[in-house]
Coordinates of C-alpha atoms and ligand atoms in Angstrom, one line a residue:
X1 CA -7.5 9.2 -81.9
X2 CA -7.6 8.1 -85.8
X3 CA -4.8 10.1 -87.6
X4 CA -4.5 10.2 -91.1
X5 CA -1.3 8.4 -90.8
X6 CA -3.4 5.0 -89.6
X7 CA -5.1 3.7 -92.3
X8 CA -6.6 1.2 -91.0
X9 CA -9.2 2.8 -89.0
X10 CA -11.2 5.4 -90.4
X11 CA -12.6 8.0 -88.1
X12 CA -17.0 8.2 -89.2
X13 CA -16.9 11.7 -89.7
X14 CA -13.8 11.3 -92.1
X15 CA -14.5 13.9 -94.8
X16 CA -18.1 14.0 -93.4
X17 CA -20.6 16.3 -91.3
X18 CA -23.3 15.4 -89.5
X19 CA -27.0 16.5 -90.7
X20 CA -30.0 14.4 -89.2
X21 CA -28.4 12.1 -87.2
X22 CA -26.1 10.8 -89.6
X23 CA -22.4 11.5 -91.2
X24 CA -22.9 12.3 -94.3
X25 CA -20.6 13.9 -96.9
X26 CA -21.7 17.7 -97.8
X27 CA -22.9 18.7 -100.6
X28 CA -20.2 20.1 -102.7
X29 CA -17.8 17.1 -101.3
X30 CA -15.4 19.8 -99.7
X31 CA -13.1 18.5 -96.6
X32 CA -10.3 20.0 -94.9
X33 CA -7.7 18.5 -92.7
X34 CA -7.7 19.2 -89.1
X35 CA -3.6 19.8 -87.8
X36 CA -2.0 18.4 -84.5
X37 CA -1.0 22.1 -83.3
X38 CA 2.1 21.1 -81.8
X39 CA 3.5 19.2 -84.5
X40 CA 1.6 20.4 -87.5
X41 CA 0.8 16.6 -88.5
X42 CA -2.5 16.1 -89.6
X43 CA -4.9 14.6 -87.5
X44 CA -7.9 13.5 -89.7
X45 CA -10.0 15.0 -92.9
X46 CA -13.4 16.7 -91.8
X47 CA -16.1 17.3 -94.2
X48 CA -16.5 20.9 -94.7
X49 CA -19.9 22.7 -95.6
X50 CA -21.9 25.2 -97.6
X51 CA -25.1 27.1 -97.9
X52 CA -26.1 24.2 -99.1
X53 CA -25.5 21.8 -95.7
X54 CA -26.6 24.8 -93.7
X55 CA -30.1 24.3 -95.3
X56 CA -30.2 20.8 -95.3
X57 CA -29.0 20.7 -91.4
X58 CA -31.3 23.7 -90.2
X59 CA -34.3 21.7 -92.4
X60 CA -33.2 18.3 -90.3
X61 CA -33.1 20.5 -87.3
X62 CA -36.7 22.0 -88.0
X63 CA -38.1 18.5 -88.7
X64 CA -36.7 17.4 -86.0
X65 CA -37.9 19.9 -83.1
X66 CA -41.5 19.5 -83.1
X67 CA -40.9 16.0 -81.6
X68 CA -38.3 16.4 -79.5
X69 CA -40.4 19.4 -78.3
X70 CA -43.4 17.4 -77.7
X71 CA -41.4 14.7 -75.9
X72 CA -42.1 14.4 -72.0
X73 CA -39.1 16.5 -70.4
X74 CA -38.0 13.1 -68.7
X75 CA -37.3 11.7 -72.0
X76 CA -35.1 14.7 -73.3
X77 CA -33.3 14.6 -69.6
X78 CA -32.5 11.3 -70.4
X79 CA -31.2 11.7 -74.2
X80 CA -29.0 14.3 -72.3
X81 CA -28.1 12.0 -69.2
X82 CA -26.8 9.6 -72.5
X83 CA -24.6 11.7 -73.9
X84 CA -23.1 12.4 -70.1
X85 CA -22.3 8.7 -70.0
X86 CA -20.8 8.5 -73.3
X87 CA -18.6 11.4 -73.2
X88 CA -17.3 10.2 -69.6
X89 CA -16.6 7.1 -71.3
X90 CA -14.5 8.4 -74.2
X91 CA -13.3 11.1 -72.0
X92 CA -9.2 10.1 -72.8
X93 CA -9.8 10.3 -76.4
X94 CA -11.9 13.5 -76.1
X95 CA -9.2 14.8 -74.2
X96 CA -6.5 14.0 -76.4
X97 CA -8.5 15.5 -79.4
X98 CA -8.6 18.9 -77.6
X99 CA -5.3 19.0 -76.7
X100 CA -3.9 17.9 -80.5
X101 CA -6.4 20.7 -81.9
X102 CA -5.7 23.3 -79.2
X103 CA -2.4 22.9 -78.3
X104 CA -3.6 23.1 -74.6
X105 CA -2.1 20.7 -72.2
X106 CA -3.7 17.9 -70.0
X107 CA -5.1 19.3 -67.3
X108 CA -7.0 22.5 -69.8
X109 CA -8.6 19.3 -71.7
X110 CA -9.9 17.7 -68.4
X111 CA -11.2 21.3 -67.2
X112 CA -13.5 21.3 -70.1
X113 CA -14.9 17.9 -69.9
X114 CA -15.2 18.5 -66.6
X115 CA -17.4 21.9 -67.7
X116 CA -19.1 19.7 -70.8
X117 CA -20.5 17.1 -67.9
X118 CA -21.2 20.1 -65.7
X119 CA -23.2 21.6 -68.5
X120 CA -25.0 18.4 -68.8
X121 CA -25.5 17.6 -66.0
X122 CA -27.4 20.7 -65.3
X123 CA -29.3 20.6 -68.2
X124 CA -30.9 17.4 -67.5
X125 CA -32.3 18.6 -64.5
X126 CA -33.6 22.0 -66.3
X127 CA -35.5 20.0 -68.6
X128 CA -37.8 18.6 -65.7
X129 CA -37.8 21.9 -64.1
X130 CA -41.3 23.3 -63.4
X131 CA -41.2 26.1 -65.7
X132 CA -43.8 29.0 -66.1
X133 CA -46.0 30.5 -63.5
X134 CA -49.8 31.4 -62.9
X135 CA -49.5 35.2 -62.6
X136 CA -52.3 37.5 -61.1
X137 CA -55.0 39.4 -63.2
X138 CA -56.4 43.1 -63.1
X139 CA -59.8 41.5 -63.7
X140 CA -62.1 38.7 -61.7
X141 CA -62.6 35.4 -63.3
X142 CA -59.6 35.5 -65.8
X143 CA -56.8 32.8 -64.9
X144 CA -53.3 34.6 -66.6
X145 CA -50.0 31.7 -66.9
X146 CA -47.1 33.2 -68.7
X147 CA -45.3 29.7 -70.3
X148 CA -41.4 29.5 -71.7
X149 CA -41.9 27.7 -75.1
X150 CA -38.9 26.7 -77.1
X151 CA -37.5 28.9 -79.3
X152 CA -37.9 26.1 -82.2
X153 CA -33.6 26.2 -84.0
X154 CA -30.3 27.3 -82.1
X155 CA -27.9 28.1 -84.2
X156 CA -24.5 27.5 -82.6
X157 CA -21.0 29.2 -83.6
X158 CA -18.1 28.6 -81.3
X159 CA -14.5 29.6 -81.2
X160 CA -11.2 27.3 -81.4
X161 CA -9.7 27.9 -77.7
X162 CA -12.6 25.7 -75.6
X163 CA -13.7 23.9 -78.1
X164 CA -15.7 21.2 -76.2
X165 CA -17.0 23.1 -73.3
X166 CA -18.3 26.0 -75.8
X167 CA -20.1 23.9 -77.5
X168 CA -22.0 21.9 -74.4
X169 CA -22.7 25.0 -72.8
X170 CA -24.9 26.7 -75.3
X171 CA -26.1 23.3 -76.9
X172 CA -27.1 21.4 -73.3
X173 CA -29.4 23.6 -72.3
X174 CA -30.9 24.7 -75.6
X175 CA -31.6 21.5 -76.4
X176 CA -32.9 20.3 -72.8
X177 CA -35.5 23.3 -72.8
X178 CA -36.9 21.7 -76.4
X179 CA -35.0 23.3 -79.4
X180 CA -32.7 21.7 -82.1
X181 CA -29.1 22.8 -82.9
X182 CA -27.3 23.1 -85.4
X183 CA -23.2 23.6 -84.5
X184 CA -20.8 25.4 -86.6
X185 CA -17.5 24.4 -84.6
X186 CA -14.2 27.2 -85.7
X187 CA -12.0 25.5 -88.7
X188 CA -9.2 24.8 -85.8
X189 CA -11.1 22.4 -84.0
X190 CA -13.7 20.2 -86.1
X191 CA -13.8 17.0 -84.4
X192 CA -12.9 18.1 -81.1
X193 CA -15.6 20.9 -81.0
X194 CA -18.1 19.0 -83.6
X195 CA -17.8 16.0 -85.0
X196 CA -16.4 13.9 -82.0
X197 CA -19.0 15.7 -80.0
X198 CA -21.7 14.8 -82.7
X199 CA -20.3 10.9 -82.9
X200 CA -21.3 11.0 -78.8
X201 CA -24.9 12.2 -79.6
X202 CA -25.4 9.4 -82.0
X203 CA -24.0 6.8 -79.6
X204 CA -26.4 8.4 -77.0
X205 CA -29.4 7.6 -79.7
X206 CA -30.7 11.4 -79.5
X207 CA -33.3 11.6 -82.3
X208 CA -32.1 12.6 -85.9
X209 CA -32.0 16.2 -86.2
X210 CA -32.0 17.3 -83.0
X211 CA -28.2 17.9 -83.0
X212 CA -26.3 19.0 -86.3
X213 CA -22.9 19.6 -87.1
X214 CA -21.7 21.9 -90.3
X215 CA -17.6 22.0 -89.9
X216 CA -16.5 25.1 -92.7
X217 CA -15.5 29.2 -91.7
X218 CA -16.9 32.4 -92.2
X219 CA -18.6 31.1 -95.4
X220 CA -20.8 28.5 -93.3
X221 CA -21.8 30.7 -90.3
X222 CA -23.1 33.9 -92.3
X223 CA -25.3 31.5 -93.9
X224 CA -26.2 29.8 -90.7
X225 CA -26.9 32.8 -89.3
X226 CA -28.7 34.2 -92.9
X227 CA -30.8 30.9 -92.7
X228 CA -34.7 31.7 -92.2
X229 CA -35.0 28.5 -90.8
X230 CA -32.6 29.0 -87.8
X231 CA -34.5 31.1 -84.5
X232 CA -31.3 32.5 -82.6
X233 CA -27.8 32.6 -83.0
X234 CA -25.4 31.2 -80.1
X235 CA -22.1 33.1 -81.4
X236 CA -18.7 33.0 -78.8
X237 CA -15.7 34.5 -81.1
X238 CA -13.8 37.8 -81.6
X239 CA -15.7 41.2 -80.8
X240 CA -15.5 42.0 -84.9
X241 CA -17.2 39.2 -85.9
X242 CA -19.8 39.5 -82.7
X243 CA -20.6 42.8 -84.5
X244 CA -20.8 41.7 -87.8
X245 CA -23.2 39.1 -86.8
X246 CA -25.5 41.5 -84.5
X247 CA -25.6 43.6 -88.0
X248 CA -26.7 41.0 -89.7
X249 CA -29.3 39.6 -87.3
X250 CA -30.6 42.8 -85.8
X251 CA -31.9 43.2 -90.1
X252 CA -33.6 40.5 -90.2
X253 CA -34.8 40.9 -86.0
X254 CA -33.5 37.3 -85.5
X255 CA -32.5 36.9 -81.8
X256 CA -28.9 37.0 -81.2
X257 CA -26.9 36.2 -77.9
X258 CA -23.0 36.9 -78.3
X259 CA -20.2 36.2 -75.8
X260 CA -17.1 38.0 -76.9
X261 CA -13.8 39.5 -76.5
X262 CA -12.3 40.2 -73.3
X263 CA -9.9 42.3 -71.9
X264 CA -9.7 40.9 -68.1
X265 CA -7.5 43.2 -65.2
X266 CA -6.0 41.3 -62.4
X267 CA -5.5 44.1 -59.4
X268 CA -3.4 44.0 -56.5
X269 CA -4.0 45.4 -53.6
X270 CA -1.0 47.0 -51.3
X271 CA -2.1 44.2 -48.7
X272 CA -1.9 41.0 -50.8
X273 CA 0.6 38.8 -50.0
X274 CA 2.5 39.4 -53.3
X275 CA 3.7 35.3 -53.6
X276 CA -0.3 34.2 -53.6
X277 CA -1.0 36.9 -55.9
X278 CA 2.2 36.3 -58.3
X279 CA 0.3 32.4 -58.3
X280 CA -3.1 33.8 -59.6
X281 CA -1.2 35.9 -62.1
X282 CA 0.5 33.9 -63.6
X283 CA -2.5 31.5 -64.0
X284 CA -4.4 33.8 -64.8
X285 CA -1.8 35.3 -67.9
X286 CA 0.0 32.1 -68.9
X287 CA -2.6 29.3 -68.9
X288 CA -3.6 28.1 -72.2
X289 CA -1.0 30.3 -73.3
X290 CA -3.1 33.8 -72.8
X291 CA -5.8 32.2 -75.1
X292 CA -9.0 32.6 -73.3
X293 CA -11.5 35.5 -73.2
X294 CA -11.3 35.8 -69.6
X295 CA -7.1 35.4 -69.8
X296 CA -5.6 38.3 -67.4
X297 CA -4.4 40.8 -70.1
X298 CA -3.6 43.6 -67.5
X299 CA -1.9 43.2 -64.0
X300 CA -2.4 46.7 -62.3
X301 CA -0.6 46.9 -59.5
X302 CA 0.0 49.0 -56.1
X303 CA 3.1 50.4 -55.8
X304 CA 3.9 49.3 -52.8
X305 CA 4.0 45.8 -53.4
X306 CA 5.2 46.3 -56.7
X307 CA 9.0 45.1 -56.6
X308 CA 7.9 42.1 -54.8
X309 CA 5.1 40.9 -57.7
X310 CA 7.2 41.7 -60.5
X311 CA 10.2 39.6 -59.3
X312 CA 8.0 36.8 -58.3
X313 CA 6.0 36.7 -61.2
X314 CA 9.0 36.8 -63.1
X315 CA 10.1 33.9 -61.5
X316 CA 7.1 31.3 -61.7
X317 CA 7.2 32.9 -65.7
X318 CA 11.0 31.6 -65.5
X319 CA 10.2 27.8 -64.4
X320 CA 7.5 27.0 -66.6
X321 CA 8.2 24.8 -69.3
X322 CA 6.7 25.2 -73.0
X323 CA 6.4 22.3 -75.3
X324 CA 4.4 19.5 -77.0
X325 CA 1.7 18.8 -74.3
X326 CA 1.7 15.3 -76.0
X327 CA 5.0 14.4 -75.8
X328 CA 6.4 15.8 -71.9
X329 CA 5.2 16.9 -68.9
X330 CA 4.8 20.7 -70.2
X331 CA 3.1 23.4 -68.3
X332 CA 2.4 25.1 -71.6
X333 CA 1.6 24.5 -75.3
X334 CA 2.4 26.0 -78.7
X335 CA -0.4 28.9 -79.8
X336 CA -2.9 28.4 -82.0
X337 CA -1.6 30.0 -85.1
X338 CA 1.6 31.9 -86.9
X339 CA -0.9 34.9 -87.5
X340 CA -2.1 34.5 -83.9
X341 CA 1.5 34.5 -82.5
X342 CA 2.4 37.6 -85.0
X343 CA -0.2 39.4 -84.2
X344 CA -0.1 39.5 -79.8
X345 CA 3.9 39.7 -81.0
X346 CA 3.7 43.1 -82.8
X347 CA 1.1 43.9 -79.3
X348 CA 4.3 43.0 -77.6
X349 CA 7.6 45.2 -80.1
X350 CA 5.2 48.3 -80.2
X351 CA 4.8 48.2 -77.0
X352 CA 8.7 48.0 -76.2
X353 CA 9.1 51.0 -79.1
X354 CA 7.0 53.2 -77.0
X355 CA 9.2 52.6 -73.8
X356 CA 7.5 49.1 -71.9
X357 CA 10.6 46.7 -70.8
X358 CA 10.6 42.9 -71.6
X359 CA 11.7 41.3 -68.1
X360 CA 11.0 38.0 -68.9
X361 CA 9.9 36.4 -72.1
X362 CA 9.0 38.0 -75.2
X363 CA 10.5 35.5 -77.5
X364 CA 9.5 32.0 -79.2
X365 CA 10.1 29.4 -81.1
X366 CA 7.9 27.8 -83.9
X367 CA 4.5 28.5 -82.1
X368 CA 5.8 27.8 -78.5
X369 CA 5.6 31.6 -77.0
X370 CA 7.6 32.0 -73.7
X371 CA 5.8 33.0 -70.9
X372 CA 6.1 37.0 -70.9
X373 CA 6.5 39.7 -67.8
X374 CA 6.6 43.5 -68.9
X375 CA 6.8 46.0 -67.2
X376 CA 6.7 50.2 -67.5
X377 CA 3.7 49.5 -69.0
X378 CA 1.3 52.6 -69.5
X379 CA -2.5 52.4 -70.0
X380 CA -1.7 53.7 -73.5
X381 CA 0.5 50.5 -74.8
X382 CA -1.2 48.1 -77.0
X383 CA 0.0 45.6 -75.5
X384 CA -2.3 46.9 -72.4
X385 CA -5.2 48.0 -74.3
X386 CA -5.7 45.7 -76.7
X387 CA -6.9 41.7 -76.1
X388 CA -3.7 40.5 -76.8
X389 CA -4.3 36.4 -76.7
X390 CA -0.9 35.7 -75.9
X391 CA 0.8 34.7 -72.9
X392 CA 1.9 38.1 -72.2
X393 CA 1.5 39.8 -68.4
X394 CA 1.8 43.6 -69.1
X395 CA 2.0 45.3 -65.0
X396 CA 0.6 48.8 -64.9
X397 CA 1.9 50.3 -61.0
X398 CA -0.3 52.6 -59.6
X399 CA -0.5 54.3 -56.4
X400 CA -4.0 54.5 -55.1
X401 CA -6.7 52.0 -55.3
X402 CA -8.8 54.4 -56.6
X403 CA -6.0 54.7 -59.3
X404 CA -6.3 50.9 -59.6
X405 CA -10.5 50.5 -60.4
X406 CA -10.6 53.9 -62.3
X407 CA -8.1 52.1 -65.0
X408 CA -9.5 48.4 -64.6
X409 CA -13.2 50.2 -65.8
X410 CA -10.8 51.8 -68.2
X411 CA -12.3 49.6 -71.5
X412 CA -14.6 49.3 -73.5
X413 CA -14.9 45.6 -72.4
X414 CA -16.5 44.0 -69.8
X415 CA -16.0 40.4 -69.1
X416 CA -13.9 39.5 -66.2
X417 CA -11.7 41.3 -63.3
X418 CA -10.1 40.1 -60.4
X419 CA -8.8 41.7 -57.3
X420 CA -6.1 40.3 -54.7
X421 CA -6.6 41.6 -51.3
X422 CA -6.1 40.3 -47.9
X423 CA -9.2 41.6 -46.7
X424 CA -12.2 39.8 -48.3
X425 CA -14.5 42.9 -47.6
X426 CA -12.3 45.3 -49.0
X427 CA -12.1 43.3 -51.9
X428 CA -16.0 42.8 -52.1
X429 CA -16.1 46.4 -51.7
X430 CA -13.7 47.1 -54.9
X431 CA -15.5 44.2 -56.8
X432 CA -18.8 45.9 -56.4
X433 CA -17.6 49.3 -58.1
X434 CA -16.0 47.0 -61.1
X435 CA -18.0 47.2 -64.4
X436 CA -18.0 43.7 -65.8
X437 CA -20.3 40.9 -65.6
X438 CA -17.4 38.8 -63.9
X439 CA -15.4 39.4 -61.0
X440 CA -13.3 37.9 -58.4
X441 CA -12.0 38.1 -55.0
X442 CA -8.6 36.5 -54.3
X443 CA -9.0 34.1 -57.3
X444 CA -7.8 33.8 -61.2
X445 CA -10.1 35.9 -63.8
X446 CA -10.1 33.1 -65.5
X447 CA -13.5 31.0 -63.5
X448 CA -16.5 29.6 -65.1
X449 CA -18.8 26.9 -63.1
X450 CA -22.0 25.6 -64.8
X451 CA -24.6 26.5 -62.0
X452 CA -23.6 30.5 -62.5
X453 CA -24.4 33.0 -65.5
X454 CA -21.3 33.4 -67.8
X455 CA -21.6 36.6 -69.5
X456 CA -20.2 40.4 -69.7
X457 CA -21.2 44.0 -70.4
X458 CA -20.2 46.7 -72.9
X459 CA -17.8 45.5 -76.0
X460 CA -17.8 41.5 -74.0
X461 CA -21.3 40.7 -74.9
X462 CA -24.9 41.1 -76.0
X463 CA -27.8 39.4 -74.8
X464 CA -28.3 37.0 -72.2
X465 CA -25.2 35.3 -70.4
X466 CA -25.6 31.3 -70.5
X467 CA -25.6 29.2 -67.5
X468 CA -27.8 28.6 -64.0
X469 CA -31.1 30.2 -64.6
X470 CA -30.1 32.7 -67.2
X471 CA -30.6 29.5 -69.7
X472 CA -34.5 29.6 -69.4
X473 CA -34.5 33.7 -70.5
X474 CA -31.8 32.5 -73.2
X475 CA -33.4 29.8 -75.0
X476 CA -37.1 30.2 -74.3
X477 CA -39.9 32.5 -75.5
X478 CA -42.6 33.4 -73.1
X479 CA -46.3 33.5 -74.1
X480 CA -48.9 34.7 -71.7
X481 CA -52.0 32.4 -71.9
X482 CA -55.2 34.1 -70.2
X483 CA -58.2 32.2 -70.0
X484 CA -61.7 33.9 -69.0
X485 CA -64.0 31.7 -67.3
X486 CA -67.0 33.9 -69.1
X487 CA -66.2 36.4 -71.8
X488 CA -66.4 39.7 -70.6
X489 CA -68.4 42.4 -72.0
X490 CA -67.4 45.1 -74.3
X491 CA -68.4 48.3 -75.8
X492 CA -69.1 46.7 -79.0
Ligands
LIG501 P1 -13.6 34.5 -84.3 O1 -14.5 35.5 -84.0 O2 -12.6 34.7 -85.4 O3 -14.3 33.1 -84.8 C1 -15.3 32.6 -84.0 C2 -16.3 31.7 -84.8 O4 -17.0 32.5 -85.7 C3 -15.5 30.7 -85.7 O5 -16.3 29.5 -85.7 C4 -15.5 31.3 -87.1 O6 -15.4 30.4 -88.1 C5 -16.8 32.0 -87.1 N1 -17.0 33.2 -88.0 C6 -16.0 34.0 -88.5 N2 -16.5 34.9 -89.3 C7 -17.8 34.7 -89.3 C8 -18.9 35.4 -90.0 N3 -18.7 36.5 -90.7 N4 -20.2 34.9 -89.7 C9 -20.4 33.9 -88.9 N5 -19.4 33.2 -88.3 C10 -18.1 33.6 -88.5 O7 -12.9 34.1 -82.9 P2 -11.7 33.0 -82.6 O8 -10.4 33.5 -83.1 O9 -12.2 31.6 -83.0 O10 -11.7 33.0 -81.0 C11 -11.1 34.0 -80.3 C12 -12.0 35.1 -79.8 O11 -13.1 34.5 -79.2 C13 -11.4 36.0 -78.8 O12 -11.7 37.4 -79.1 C14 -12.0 35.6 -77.5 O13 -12.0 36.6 -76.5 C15 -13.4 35.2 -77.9 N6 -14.0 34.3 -76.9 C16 -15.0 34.7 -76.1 C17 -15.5 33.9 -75.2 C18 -16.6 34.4 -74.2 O14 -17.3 33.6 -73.6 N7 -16.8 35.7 -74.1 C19 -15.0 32.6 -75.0 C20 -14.0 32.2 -75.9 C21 -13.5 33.0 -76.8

């Protein structure tokens, strides 16, 4: 990856963005540097936007889409196919850009590309899907065909913790049913979640302006979603902002699609065997360090295999090893940000002030938070209630499995639950009374395959999830066509 500290080679999107198929510097010249989380060493200058690039990229974009539109689907499948090949070609450098801007280790930057490709993969075969149908009609003689026509610009705003798979998985599919994009990746992560990801796209010789990239915060994504130009907002972020956004749109009756916060429940069952289940926990709490909407923020737990979770989750918490995922063979990284680490911290003392015990854990250094096991937990602790984004497993014991999905429906969110059981139907039994748009039998909360809608209820989303066939409701319009062989006759 081109750091700051090698002068000799330049990254192109050095203090650029990318607006019609070229990098370009913005408007008002601004740039930030992008930070090696583990280290805090910068990792490259980024060109960051305005209202003014917005314009220019959603004007590109709008150019742009009534030929990519027009294109035979082949053709688009094949512009999408191109980026597949390039991004598995500079997959090690992709990689290592997500893990210096995340923090995450190996294996979290391969599960993305792995997702990206996924994402592409599948969109190339959506865009020569047979879409539409020929529908039946109250009267004779009249032919009815209801068609899914792009929805023309996608604006696209995506969060710092999956940088590169949140981006392909809104902007694969949008773009292979015929729209443009323009991405606004989160100040974190520019290059891994925009301008790396926009350098592949011009490689792959995708027509100018199909795909856009305006690095730049909260500034740059009210004005992308302000934009007149720009048909439907793509947002995954923070519940707040989600609402802030849907405020805005709902105004101005722009179509809006958020994925949000989560606040995912990981249930055990008195007949799991408490060593698989202490596995999936702590996967489910601790990887990525607790930084993913779907992260397992509340273990909730049968009494009677209580003792035996705690202690073993305690002890897989105890072995893992936190540190620079570039420089040892870690099993987790440092956290995103100070404020970040404060914030699921304070989660983490109030909790403790109002009686919760820190069995493992609970401390850090720099940004490298300790894997963390507390327990007399109560449903009223914020360390339970809140989304904590931390590396923190609060365990709730109950007594009842009624107990057990009466407090995992207990939120306002609903992304995704999972349930340990060594009975499969009882399992499918508790997952069917679970409110959320996600949930699991005998695996992590934390699951997300390409083929399958991602999305939640309540608080954890609005709109239509992305992914499988959700994509064609998510990024089409229909229109109803209805041809009459002769006109019929009215009244008058
Ligand atoms: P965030 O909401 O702070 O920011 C997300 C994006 O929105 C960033 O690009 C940010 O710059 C932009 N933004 C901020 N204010 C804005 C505004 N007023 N108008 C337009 N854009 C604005 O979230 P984050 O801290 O980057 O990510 C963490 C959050 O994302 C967590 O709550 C997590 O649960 C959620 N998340 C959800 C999913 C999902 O699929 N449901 C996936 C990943 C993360």
């Amino acid at each position: 990856m081109t750091t700051s500290a090698d002068p000799t080679t330049r990254a192109p999107w050095t203090d650029q963005i990318f607006v019609g198929g070229r990098f370009q510097p913005p408007a008002a010249a601004g740039t930030q540097l992008s930070y090696e989380k583990a280290t805090g060493e910068p990792l490259g200058s980024v060109g960051v936007g305005d209202a003014d690039d917005v314009a220019a990229a959603a004007e590109a974009a709008r150019v742009a889409q009534v030929g990519w539109a027009a294109l035979p689907p082949v053709a688009r499948a094949a512009a999408l196919r191109r980026v597949h090949a390039r991004l598995l070609a500079r997959s090690d450098e992709v990689a290592e850009a997500i893990q210096r801007e995340t923090g995450g280790i190996r294996f979290k930057a391969e599960l993305e590309i792995r997702l990206a490709l996924a994402h592409l993969e599948q969109a190339a075969a959506l865009a020569t899907r047979p879409l539409g149908h020929e529908a039946t009609s109250i009267l004779p003689g009249r032919k009815n065909f209801v068609n899914h026509v792009p929805l023309g610009v996608v604006g696209i705003i995506t969060p710092w913790n999956l940088p590169l798979s949140l981006a392909f998985s809104p902007t694969a599919p949008a773009l292979a049913l015929g729209n443009t994009v323009v991405l606004k990746p989160a100040p974190h992560t520019p290059i891994s979640g925009g301008l790396l990801i926009a350098d592949l796209f011009r490689e792959a010789d995708v027509p100018p302006g199909v795909f856009n990239v305006v690095p730049g915060g909260d500034v740059v994504g009210a004005a992308l979603v302000e934009h007149p130009d720009v048909d439907m907002i793509r947002f995954t972020g923070s519940t707040e902002v989600g609402r802030h956004i849907a405020r805005s749109a709902g105004g101005r009756l722009q179509r809006v699609s958020l994925e949000l916060g989560g606040n995912a429940a990981l249930v055990v069952l008195d007949d799991a065997d408490p060593e698989v289940a202490s596995m999936v926990g702590a996967w489910s709490s601790f990887h990525f360090q607790g930084q993913t909407c779907i992260t397992a923020g509340r273990h909730i737990v049968l009494r009677a295999v209580a003792d035996a979770y705690i202690e073993m989750l305690t002890r897989r918490a105890k072995r893992l090893v936190v540190g620079d995922p570039m420089r040892g063979d870690v099993d987790m990284g440092p956290m995103i940000d100070t404020r970040q680490l404060e914030r699921a911290h304070g989660l983490l003392r109030a909790s403790v002030d109002m009686g919760a015990t820190v069995v493992e854990g609970g401390t850090y250094d720099g940004l490298f938070y300790r894997p963390t096991v507390v327990t007399g937990v109560t449903p009223d602790m914020p360390v339970f209630r809140e989304e904590v984004f931390g590396p923190i497993a609060p365990i709730v014991v109950v007594d009842t499995e009624e107990e057990a999905l009466a407090l995992t429906n207990a939120t306002a969110y609903g992304l995704s639950n999972a349930v340990m059981t060594s009975n499969p139907w009882r399992g499918l039994r508790f997952a069917e009374q679970v409110h959320s748009g996600m949930v699991h039998v005998n695996d992590t909360t934390c699951l997300s395959e390409a083929t399958i809608p991602f999305g939640g209820w309540g608080d954890s989303s609005l709109g239509v999830p992305t992914g499988g066939d959700a994509n064609i409701e998510q990024y089409t319009e229909r229109r109803w066509i209805s041809v009459q062989e002769q006109p019929p006759q009215y009244r008058y």
